[in-house]
Amino acid sequence: MICNNIGINEKGHITFAGQDVCDLAQKYGTPLYLMDEDKIRENCRTYKAAMDACFASALPVYASKAACFKRMYEIIAEEGFGIDVVSVGEIYTAMKAGMSLENAYFHSNNKTDFDIEFAIENGVGYFVVDNEEELYAIERINDGNAQKQKVLLRLTPGIDTHTYEAVNTGKVDSKFGSAIETGQAEEITRLALGMQNIALAGFHCHIGSQVFDSDTFLRGSEIMLSFAAQMKQKYGYEMQELSLGGGYGVRYTEADPEIDIAANIRQVSECVKADCAKLGLQEPKLIMEPGRSIVADAGMTLYSVGTIKQIPGYKNYVSIDGGMTDNPRYALYGSEYTLFVANKAKEAADFTADVVGRCCESDDIIQPEVRLPKPVRGDIIAVCTTGAYNYSMASNYNRVARPPVVMLCGGKSYQAVKRESLDDLIANDL
Ligand code: LLP
């Protein structure tokens, strides 16, 4: 199995976090997002323990864009993480979950004045400043406040991660951050240091997502530290915090490698320590911002099978009661997934079909050419590793209601997000 929280029981049903998913489908209906709370906590603890052991000062920060709802923030806060937020919507959700914003890092390449005011008023600890214009806006909006606003500057170290283009952000021509190569990173540092209402806490980079090559992070830290050393030399500025962003990959299929997060963090720490010593820098507080590797393998989506269409000589389609509205990742990125017919997990996978959704859109595909036991109407399809960027990227296209999120914990289940109703769909229509 791609993850140790997936199994098959004596009935030949798929289990997730030790629970029969067919029973869960029956209890809560489909489509249904399941989240294994114990796995989320285990993933958090892997990061926390490794970072605490490796660095004198460190903070794991959850990139909440991966899965954002109130219960997630509660869990994350309990596990001692900070949060990466990218919108007032995420900030508001965290606040409503009772989370302190002291360790909130506010991203986005285009923060409006409203966003900036909202974040400052509500005590967001850090802005991760993308560009000069944003820096000027924070300086202006924070004027008159007793406290300087702490910021990290987001820099692009110019690394190409060889993952798919859409999630590759560390390159010089990225829409995110200020590039080191072009001199813009130095310019924004110089500007920040001269501002009255801003306290420069350090630098940030995020190189990409679904990254398996550990060298990427070592290269990233090397480039960032060498930049920090130049800033120290030129401006006498000593970086306090260094964020290396998120990005560690997860297993969507058996072909994906397994990443040893703790070993990777050890490697990064050795690299950071050696570079700091070599460059005469104080060891900064080290921040990592995982999203996917915290929640992806904690998720599974269940669907009911509807129409099965066989086009002789061409192909077969298995239609399910969800689709790109709850999981747009194949349509957007061609992402691979592992699927099961959950109530036929021990039967031979001798039928090939595209598993498709029910939207009016030919690209509404969950996964093409899947080998499955031939399903019939009413069977349950389980799609694995859907905890990251599925619920958070879901839409109401075709006015399809979003599924609920059900948490699994210690053999029990509870709803964290309820199913949208038809009335929810028209709630804002005047
Ligand atoms: N930090 C920053 C600044 C980010 O932009 C991201 C992700 C993360 C941390 C977390 O990266 P992770 O650990 O999750 O790889 N929707 C795409 C992924 C977009 C990632 C955006 N940024 C997908 O479904 O694959």
Short mmCIF file of C-alpha atoms and ligand atoms in Angstrom, two decimals:
data_model
loop_
_atom_site.label_atom_id
_atom_site.label_comp_id
_atom_site.label_asym_id
_atom_site.label_seq_id
_atom_site.Cartn_x
_atom_site.Cartn_y
_atom_site.Cartn_z
CA MET A 1 0.00 0.00 0.00
CA ILE A 2 1.18 3.53 -0.69
CA CYS A 3 0.63 4.47 2.95
CA ASN A 4 0.43 2.46 6.17
CA ASN A 5 -2.99 3.86 7.11
CA ILE A 6 -4.63 2.00 4.18
CA GLY A 7 -5.53 -1.69 4.45
CA ILE A 8 -7.94 -4.41 3.35
CA ASN A 9 -10.17 -6.16 5.90
CA GLU A 10 -11.66 -9.67 6.00
CA LYS A 11 -14.69 -8.50 3.99
CA GLY A 12 -12.37 -7.43 1.19
CA HIS A 13 -13.11 -3.78 1.92
CA ILE A 14 -10.58 -0.96 1.97
CA THR A 15 -9.85 0.37 5.44
CA PHE A 16 -8.50 3.82 6.21
CA ALA A 17 -7.09 4.70 9.63
CA GLY A 18 -8.34 1.25 10.67
CA GLN A 19 -11.97 1.91 9.66
CA ASP A 20 -14.00 0.21 6.93
CA VAL A 21 -14.53 2.94 4.34
CA CYS A 22 -17.71 1.29 3.01
CA ASP A 23 -19.26 1.75 6.46
CA LEU A 24 -18.13 5.39 6.46
CA ALA A 25 -19.62 5.93 2.99
CA GLN A 26 -22.87 4.46 4.26
CA LYS A 27 -22.86 6.59 7.39
CA TYR A 28 -21.94 9.96 5.86
CA GLY A 29 -22.89 9.53 2.19
CA THR A 30 -20.73 10.22 -0.86
CA PRO A 31 -18.79 12.03 -2.16
CA LEU A 32 -16.90 12.21 1.09
CA TYR A 33 -13.51 13.52 2.18
CA LEU A 34 -11.91 11.50 4.96
CA MET A 35 -9.02 12.89 7.01
CA ASP A 36 -6.95 10.69 9.30
CA GLU A 37 -6.30 12.97 12.29
CA ASP A 38 -3.80 10.56 13.81
CA LYS A 39 -1.75 10.66 10.60
CA ILE A 40 -1.85 14.49 10.51
CA ARG A 41 -0.50 14.55 14.06
CA GLU A 42 2.12 11.90 13.27
CA ASN A 43 3.32 13.94 10.28
CA CYS A 44 3.45 17.10 12.41
CA ARG A 45 5.45 15.33 15.09
CA THR A 46 7.97 14.05 12.56
CA TYR A 47 8.73 17.63 11.52
CA LYS A 48 8.62 19.04 15.04
CA ALA A 49 10.87 16.39 16.59
CA ALA A 50 13.42 16.55 13.77
CA MET A 51 13.53 20.35 13.69
CA ASP A 52 13.80 20.62 17.48
CA ALA A 53 16.61 18.07 17.50
CA CYS A 54 18.55 19.61 14.63
CA PHE A 55 18.39 23.36 15.14
CA ALA A 56 19.07 25.60 18.12
CA SER A 57 15.92 27.50 17.22
CA ALA A 58 13.29 26.28 14.78
CA LEU A 59 9.61 26.58 13.93
CA PRO A 60 7.58 24.30 11.69
CA VAL A 61 4.85 26.29 9.98
CA TYR A 62 1.86 24.60 8.33
CA ALA A 63 1.08 25.87 4.83
CA SER A 64 -2.63 26.02 5.39
CA LYS A 65 -3.48 26.38 1.70
CA ALA A 66 -3.08 22.59 1.56
CA ALA A 67 -6.20 22.02 3.68
CA CYS A 68 -7.90 24.91 5.42
CA PHE A 69 -10.82 24.65 7.82
CA LYS A 70 -11.19 25.47 11.50
CA ARG A 71 -10.48 22.01 12.87
CA MET A 72 -7.20 21.86 10.92
CA TYR A 73 -5.94 25.01 12.67
CA GLU A 74 -6.88 23.59 16.07
CA ILE A 75 -4.88 20.45 15.41
CA ILE A 76 -1.94 22.41 14.03
CA ALA A 77 -1.91 24.74 17.06
CA GLU A 78 -2.00 21.76 19.41
CA GLU A 79 1.01 20.30 17.61
CA GLY A 80 3.02 23.49 18.21
CA PHE A 81 3.15 24.67 14.60
CA GLY A 82 2.91 28.19 13.24
CA ILE A 83 0.87 28.82 10.08
CA ASP A 84 1.45 30.08 6.58
CA VAL A 85 -1.62 32.00 5.43
CA VAL A 86 -2.18 33.55 2.01
CA SER A 87 -5.45 35.43 2.30
CA VAL A 88 -7.69 37.18 4.79
CA GLY A 89 -9.95 34.17 4.42
CA GLU A 90 -7.28 31.88 5.81
CA ILE A 91 -6.41 34.41 8.52
CA TYR A 92 -10.07 34.70 9.50
CA THR A 93 -10.52 30.92 9.63
CA ALA A 94 -7.47 30.60 11.89
CA MET A 95 -8.78 33.37 14.15
CA LYS A 96 -12.18 31.73 14.39
CA ALA A 97 -10.44 28.49 15.34
CA GLY A 98 -8.96 30.41 18.27
CA MET A 99 -5.43 30.28 16.93
CA SER A 100 -2.90 32.88 18.02
CA LEU A 101 -1.56 34.78 15.02
CA GLU A 102 1.79 35.50 16.62
CA ASN A 103 3.38 32.76 14.54
CA ALA A 104 1.34 33.41 11.40
CA TYR A 105 3.32 34.15 8.24
CA PHE A 106 1.26 36.08 5.71
CA HIS A 107 2.15 35.26 2.10
CA SER A 108 0.72 36.34 -1.28
CA ASN A 109 2.28 38.13 -4.20
CA ASN A 110 -0.47 40.74 -4.20
CA LYS A 111 -1.71 41.90 -0.83
CA THR A 112 -4.30 44.65 -1.13
CA ASP A 113 -4.38 47.57 1.30
CA PHE A 114 -7.41 45.92 2.86
CA ASP A 115 -5.46 42.66 3.35
CA ILE A 116 -2.57 44.53 4.94
CA GLU A 117 -4.83 46.52 7.28
CA PHE A 118 -6.75 43.39 8.27
CA ALA A 119 -3.57 41.46 9.02
CA ILE A 120 -1.96 44.28 11.02
CA GLU A 121 -5.14 44.96 13.01
CA ASN A 122 -5.48 41.32 13.90
CA GLY A 123 -1.90 40.87 14.97
CA VAL A 124 -0.47 38.68 12.23
CA GLY A 125 3.09 38.08 13.42
CA TYR A 126 4.91 38.24 10.10
CA PHE A 127 4.38 39.40 6.56
CA VAL A 128 6.33 37.48 3.96
CA VAL A 129 6.90 40.40 1.64
CA ASP A 130 6.88 39.57 -2.02
CA ASN A 131 7.89 42.85 -3.65
CA GLU A 132 8.85 46.48 -3.11
CA GLU A 133 5.36 47.83 -3.66
CA GLU A 134 4.09 45.69 -0.81
CA LEU A 135 6.89 46.91 1.42
CA TYR A 136 5.92 50.54 0.80
CA ALA A 137 2.27 49.72 1.49
CA ILE A 138 3.07 48.07 4.84
CA GLU A 139 5.33 50.98 5.80
CA ARG A 140 2.48 53.39 5.04
CA ILE A 141 -0.32 51.39 6.67
CA ASN A 142 1.67 50.55 9.79
CA ASP A 143 2.54 54.21 10.36
CA GLY A 144 1.48 55.40 13.79
CA ASN A 145 1.36 51.91 15.27
CA ALA A 146 3.55 51.38 18.29
CA GLN A 147 4.95 48.12 16.98
CA LYS A 148 7.07 47.70 13.92
CA GLN A 149 5.67 45.02 11.60
CA LYS A 150 7.98 42.01 11.40
CA VAL A 151 8.66 40.85 7.88
CA LEU A 152 10.55 38.19 5.99
CA LEU A 153 11.50 39.00 2.41
CA ARG A 154 10.56 36.35 -0.10
CA LEU A 155 13.45 35.80 -2.46
CA THR A 156 13.79 33.64 -5.54
CA PRO A 157 17.06 31.74 -5.43
CA GLY A 158 16.80 30.71 -9.10
CA ILE A 159 16.38 26.97 -8.71
CA ASP A 160 14.48 24.80 -11.14
CA THR A 161 12.93 21.81 -9.38
CA HIS A 162 11.99 19.64 -12.37
CA THR A 163 8.52 19.10 -10.99
CA TYR A 164 5.58 20.13 -13.08
CA GLU A 165 5.65 23.78 -14.11
CA ALA A 166 2.56 24.95 -12.23
CA VAL A 167 4.08 24.40 -8.81
CA ASN A 168 7.63 25.43 -9.62
CA THR A 169 8.25 28.76 -7.90
CA GLY A 170 11.94 29.17 -7.13
CA LYS A 171 13.00 30.20 -10.65
CA VAL A 172 14.11 33.72 -11.46
CA ASP A 173 11.14 34.42 -13.74
CA SER A 174 8.58 33.29 -11.13
CA LYS A 175 5.69 35.61 -10.25
CA PHE A 176 6.70 35.17 -6.61
CA GLY A 177 9.42 36.97 -4.72
CA SER A 178 12.40 39.14 -5.53
CA ALA A 179 15.17 37.53 -7.52
CA ILE A 180 18.68 37.32 -6.11
CA GLU A 181 20.20 37.10 -9.59
CA THR A 182 18.71 40.36 -10.86
CA GLY A 183 19.76 42.43 -7.84
CA GLN A 184 16.11 42.96 -6.80
CA ALA A 185 16.62 40.90 -3.65
CA GLU A 186 19.42 43.18 -2.53
CA GLU A 187 17.42 46.28 -3.42
CA ILE A 188 14.39 45.20 -1.38
CA THR A 189 16.65 44.32 1.56
CA ARG A 190 18.24 47.76 1.46
CA LEU A 191 14.80 49.36 1.31
CA ALA A 192 13.42 47.30 4.21
CA LEU A 193 16.38 48.18 6.39
CA GLY A 194 15.70 51.87 5.86
CA MET A 195 12.03 51.75 6.83
CA GLN A 196 10.62 53.13 10.07
CA ASN A 197 7.63 50.89 10.61
CA ILE A 198 9.10 47.60 9.50
CA ALA A 199 11.43 45.20 11.28
CA LEU A 200 13.30 42.91 8.93
CA ALA A 201 13.38 39.48 10.61
CA GLY A 202 14.97 37.57 7.76
CA PHE A 203 14.56 35.88 4.41
CA HIS A 204 12.25 33.33 2.88
CA CYS A 205 12.30 31.12 -0.19
CA HIS A 206 9.97 28.45 -1.48
CA ILE A 207 11.40 26.51 -4.33
CA GLY A 208 8.57 24.29 -5.42
CA SER A 209 6.11 21.62 -4.44
CA GLN A 210 6.07 17.81 -4.68
CA VAL A 211 9.88 17.85 -4.61
CA PHE A 212 11.70 14.54 -4.05
CA ASP A 213 15.26 15.67 -4.64
CA SER A 214 16.75 16.58 -1.27
CA ASP A 215 19.57 18.48 -2.99
CA THR A 216 17.02 21.12 -3.94
CA PHE A 217 16.68 22.20 -0.31
CA LEU A 218 20.43 22.07 0.29
CA ARG A 219 21.05 24.21 -2.78
CA GLY A 220 18.29 26.59 -1.66
CA SER A 221 19.75 27.06 1.80
CA GLU A 222 23.25 27.49 0.39
CA ILE A 223 22.14 30.28 -1.96
CA MET A 224 20.05 32.00 0.74
CA LEU A 225 22.87 31.90 3.30
CA SER A 226 25.39 33.22 0.86
CA PHE A 227 23.00 36.08 0.07
CA ALA A 228 22.55 36.72 3.81
CA ALA A 229 26.33 36.84 4.20
CA GLN A 230 26.54 39.45 1.45
CA MET A 231 23.88 41.53 3.18
CA LYS A 232 25.83 41.29 6.42
CA GLN A 233 28.97 42.41 4.71
CA LYS A 234 27.35 45.27 2.81
CA TYR A 235 24.78 46.57 5.29
CA GLY A 236 25.83 45.06 8.62
CA TYR A 237 22.49 43.24 8.74
CA GLU A 238 22.40 39.89 10.55
CA MET A 239 19.51 37.65 9.50
CA GLN A 240 17.49 36.33 12.46
CA GLU A 241 15.16 33.92 10.66
CA LEU A 242 15.49 31.83 7.54
CA SER A 243 12.48 30.11 6.02
CA LEU A 244 13.14 27.45 3.45
CA GLY A 245 9.47 27.12 2.48
CA GLY A 246 7.65 23.86 1.92
CA GLY A 247 7.69 21.34 -0.82
CA TYR A 248 8.61 17.80 0.23
CA GLY A 249 6.87 15.31 -2.06
CA VAL A 250 4.42 12.58 -1.08
CA ARG A 251 3.49 9.20 -2.55
CA TYR A 252 0.48 9.32 -4.83
CA THR A 253 1.35 6.01 -6.48
CA GLU A 254 3.63 3.04 -5.81
CA ALA A 255 6.08 4.54 -8.31
CA ASP A 256 6.68 7.60 -6.11
CA PRO A 257 9.65 7.33 -3.76
CA GLU A 258 9.22 7.55 -0.01
CA ILE A 259 10.85 10.59 1.57
CA ASP A 260 12.48 10.30 4.97
CA ILE A 261 11.58 13.77 6.27
CA ALA A 262 13.66 13.48 9.45
CA ALA A 263 16.76 12.46 7.49
CA ASN A 264 16.21 15.33 5.06
CA ILE A 265 15.90 17.83 7.89
CA ARG A 266 19.14 16.49 9.40
CA GLN A 267 20.87 17.02 6.04
CA VAL A 268 19.52 20.56 5.79
CA SER A 269 20.67 21.36 9.32
CA GLU A 270 24.19 20.07 8.65
CA CYS A 271 24.32 22.17 5.53
CA VAL A 272 23.01 25.30 7.31
CA LYS A 273 25.43 24.87 10.23
CA ALA A 274 28.42 24.35 7.95
CA ASP A 275 27.51 27.33 5.75
CA CYS A 276 26.91 29.62 8.74
CA ALA A 277 30.29 28.70 10.19
CA LYS A 278 31.99 29.20 6.83
CA LEU A 279 30.28 32.53 6.14
CA GLY A 280 30.57 33.94 9.66
CA LEU A 281 26.80 34.10 10.20
CA GLN A 282 24.85 33.48 13.38
CA GLU A 283 22.72 30.36 13.03
CA PRO A 284 19.25 31.72 12.20
CA LYS A 285 15.94 30.47 13.54
CA LEU A 286 15.02 27.91 10.91
CA ILE A 287 11.52 27.76 9.51
CA MET A 288 9.99 25.14 7.26
CA GLU A 289 6.54 25.43 5.74
CA PRO A 290 5.20 22.01 4.82
CA GLY A 291 1.66 21.69 3.52
CA ARG A 292 1.30 18.61 1.35
CA SER A 293 3.53 16.38 3.49
CA ILE A 294 1.41 17.16 6.56
CA VAL A 295 -2.00 16.34 5.12
CA ALA A 296 -1.81 14.53 1.76
CA ASP A 297 -1.54 10.96 3.02
CA ALA A 298 -4.03 11.77 5.77
CA GLY A 299 -6.73 12.12 3.13
CA MET A 300 -8.93 9.78 1.10
CA THR A 301 -11.99 10.60 -1.01
CA LEU A 302 -14.93 8.21 -1.40
CA TYR A 303 -17.36 8.26 -4.31
CA SER A 304 -20.27 6.13 -5.44
CA VAL A 305 -20.12 4.65 -8.90
CA GLY A 306 -22.91 5.68 -11.26
CA THR A 307 -22.88 5.15 -15.02
CA ILE A 308 -20.46 2.71 -16.59
CA LYS A 309 -20.02 3.39 -20.27
CA GLN A 310 -18.22 0.97 -22.57
CA ILE A 311 -17.44 2.24 -26.09
CA PRO A 312 -16.47 -0.91 -28.00
CA GLY A 313 -13.09 -0.63 -29.66
CA TYR A 314 -12.36 2.65 -27.83
CA LYS A 315 -12.53 3.01 -24.09
CA ASN A 316 -14.51 2.59 -20.91
CA TYR A 317 -15.75 5.24 -18.51
CA VAL A 318 -16.66 4.83 -14.87
CA SER A 319 -18.59 7.90 -13.69
CA ILE A 320 -18.58 8.85 -10.05
CA ASP A 321 -20.74 11.25 -8.05
CA GLY A 322 -17.98 13.87 -7.62
CA GLY A 323 -15.22 15.01 -9.95
CA MET A 324 -13.13 18.06 -10.73
CA THR A 325 -15.29 20.07 -8.32
CA ASP A 326 -13.83 18.18 -5.35
CA ASN A 327 -10.52 17.22 -6.97
CA PRO A 328 -9.31 19.40 -9.86
CA ARG A 329 -5.73 18.13 -9.68
CA TYR A 330 -5.75 15.79 -12.68
CA ALA A 331 -7.46 18.43 -14.80
CA LEU A 332 -4.95 21.08 -13.68
CA TYR A 333 -1.68 19.19 -13.40
CA GLY A 334 -2.23 15.70 -14.75
CA SER A 335 -1.65 14.44 -11.21
CA GLU A 336 -1.58 10.72 -10.64
CA TYR A 337 -3.61 8.93 -7.98
CA THR A 338 -4.11 5.42 -6.66
CA LEU A 339 -7.72 4.22 -6.81
CA PHE A 340 -9.61 1.21 -5.47
CA VAL A 341 -13.08 -0.19 -5.77
CA ALA A 342 -13.37 -0.11 -1.99
CA ASN A 343 -15.90 -2.93 -1.68
CA LYS A 344 -14.01 -5.20 -4.11
CA ALA A 345 -10.44 -4.69 -2.91
CA LYS A 346 -9.54 -8.37 -3.15
CA GLU A 347 -10.97 -8.89 -6.64
CA ALA A 348 -8.80 -8.97 -9.75
CA ALA A 349 -8.20 -5.58 -11.35
CA ASP A 350 -9.00 -6.70 -14.89
CA PHE A 351 -11.02 -3.75 -16.23
CA THR A 352 -9.49 -0.56 -17.63
CA ALA A 353 -11.43 2.68 -17.53
CA ASP A 354 -11.18 6.42 -17.18
CA VAL A 355 -12.68 7.36 -13.83
CA VAL A 356 -14.56 10.57 -14.54
CA GLY A 357 -16.71 13.08 -12.71
CA ARG A 358 -20.13 14.42 -13.51
CA CYS A 359 -19.32 17.95 -14.62
CA CYS A 360 -20.11 19.27 -18.08
CA GLU A 361 -16.48 19.27 -19.07
CA SER A 362 -14.55 16.61 -20.96
CA ASP A 363 -11.49 17.23 -18.81
CA ASP A 364 -13.44 16.31 -15.70
CA ILE A 365 -11.24 13.28 -15.13
CA ILE A 366 -10.12 11.98 -11.75
CA GLN A 367 -7.73 9.51 -13.33
CA PRO A 368 -7.43 8.07 -16.83
CA GLU A 369 -6.81 4.40 -17.70
CA VAL A 370 -7.15 2.94 -14.23
CA ARG A 371 -7.03 -0.84 -13.75
CA LEU A 372 -9.89 -1.87 -11.45
CA PRO A 373 -12.16 -4.82 -10.74
CA LYS A 374 -15.14 -4.07 -13.00
CA PRO A 375 -17.42 -1.89 -10.88
CA VAL A 376 -21.22 -1.70 -10.95
CA ARG A 377 -23.53 1.14 -10.02
CA GLY A 378 -23.45 1.71 -6.26
CA ASP A 379 -19.90 0.43 -5.71
CA ILE A 380 -17.58 2.69 -3.73
CA ILE A 381 -14.45 4.15 -5.33
CA ALA A 382 -11.69 5.24 -2.96
CA VAL A 383 -9.11 7.74 -4.20
CA CYS A 384 -6.03 7.83 -1.97
CA THR A 385 -3.74 10.67 -0.88
CA THR A 386 -6.31 13.41 -1.36
CA GLY A 387 -5.67 15.29 1.89
CA ALA A 388 -3.72 18.14 0.27
CA TYR A 389 -5.10 20.61 -2.27
CA ASN A 390 -8.38 18.77 -2.80
CA TYR A 391 -10.86 20.21 -0.31
CA SER A 392 -8.98 23.51 -0.43
CA MET A 393 -9.20 23.71 -4.24
CA ALA A 394 -12.78 22.47 -4.51
CA SER A 395 -15.32 24.58 -6.37
CA ASN A 396 -19.04 24.80 -6.97
CA TYR A 397 -18.75 24.51 -10.73
CA ASN A 398 -22.07 23.33 -12.17
CA ARG A 399 -23.48 24.25 -8.75
CA VAL A 400 -22.25 21.03 -7.31
CA ALA A 401 -22.23 21.10 -3.51
CA ARG A 402 -18.92 20.44 -1.78
CA PRO A 403 -18.58 17.20 0.21
CA PRO A 404 -18.13 17.14 3.97
CA VAL A 405 -14.81 16.50 5.68
CA VAL A 406 -14.96 13.66 8.17
CA MET A 407 -12.07 13.21 10.58
CA LEU A 408 -10.96 9.77 11.70
CA CYS A 409 -9.34 9.56 15.10
CA GLY A 410 -8.60 6.63 17.43
CA GLY A 411 -11.17 4.38 15.72
CA LYS A 412 -13.90 7.06 15.81
CA SER A 413 -15.17 9.51 13.23
CA TYR A 414 -16.60 13.01 13.41
CA GLN A 415 -17.49 15.78 10.96
CA ALA A 416 -15.15 18.75 10.74
CA VAL A 417 -16.87 20.36 7.75
CA LYS A 418 -20.49 19.59 6.93
CA ARG A 419 -21.83 18.81 3.49
CA GLU A 420 -22.97 21.88 1.58
CA SER A 421 -26.71 21.97 1.13
CA LEU A 422 -28.68 23.24 -1.83
CA ASP A 423 -29.53 26.29 0.25
CA ASP A 424 -25.82 26.90 0.91
CA LEU A 425 -25.41 27.05 -2.86
CA ILE A 426 -27.87 29.92 -3.24
CA ALA A 427 -27.04 31.61 0.09
CA ASN A 428 -25.38 34.63 -1.55
CA ASP A 429 -27.73 34.97 -4.51
CA LEU A 430 -29.81 38.15 -4.16
N1 LLP B 1 5.20 27.81 1.30
C1 LLP B 1 4.85 28.52 0.23
C2 LLP B 1 5.27 29.90 0.11
C3 LLP B 1 4.07 27.93 -0.77
O1 LLP B 1 3.72 28.63 -1.84
C4 LLP B 1 3.66 26.58 -0.63
C5 LLP B 1 2.84 25.95 -1.65
C6 LLP B 1 4.03 25.89 0.53
C7 LLP B 1 4.82 26.53 1.47
C8 LLP B 1 3.64 24.47 0.77
O2 LLP B 1 4.19 23.60 -0.16
P1 LLP B 1 3.93 22.03 -0.01
O3 LLP B 1 4.68 21.57 1.22
O4 LLP B 1 2.47 21.82 0.12
O5 LLP B 1 4.47 21.45 -1.25
N2 LLP B 1 -2.10 23.30 -5.79
C9 LLP B 1 -0.85 22.60 -6.07
C10 LLP B 1 0.21 22.95 -5.07
C11 LLP B 1 0.49 24.41 -5.00
C12 LLP B 1 1.53 24.73 -3.97
C13 LLP B 1 1.51 26.17 -3.68
N3 LLP B 1 2.42 26.57 -2.69
C14 LLP B 1 -1.12 21.11 -6.09
O6 LLP B 1 -2.26 20.72 -5.91
O7 LLP B 1 -0.20 20.33 -6.29
#
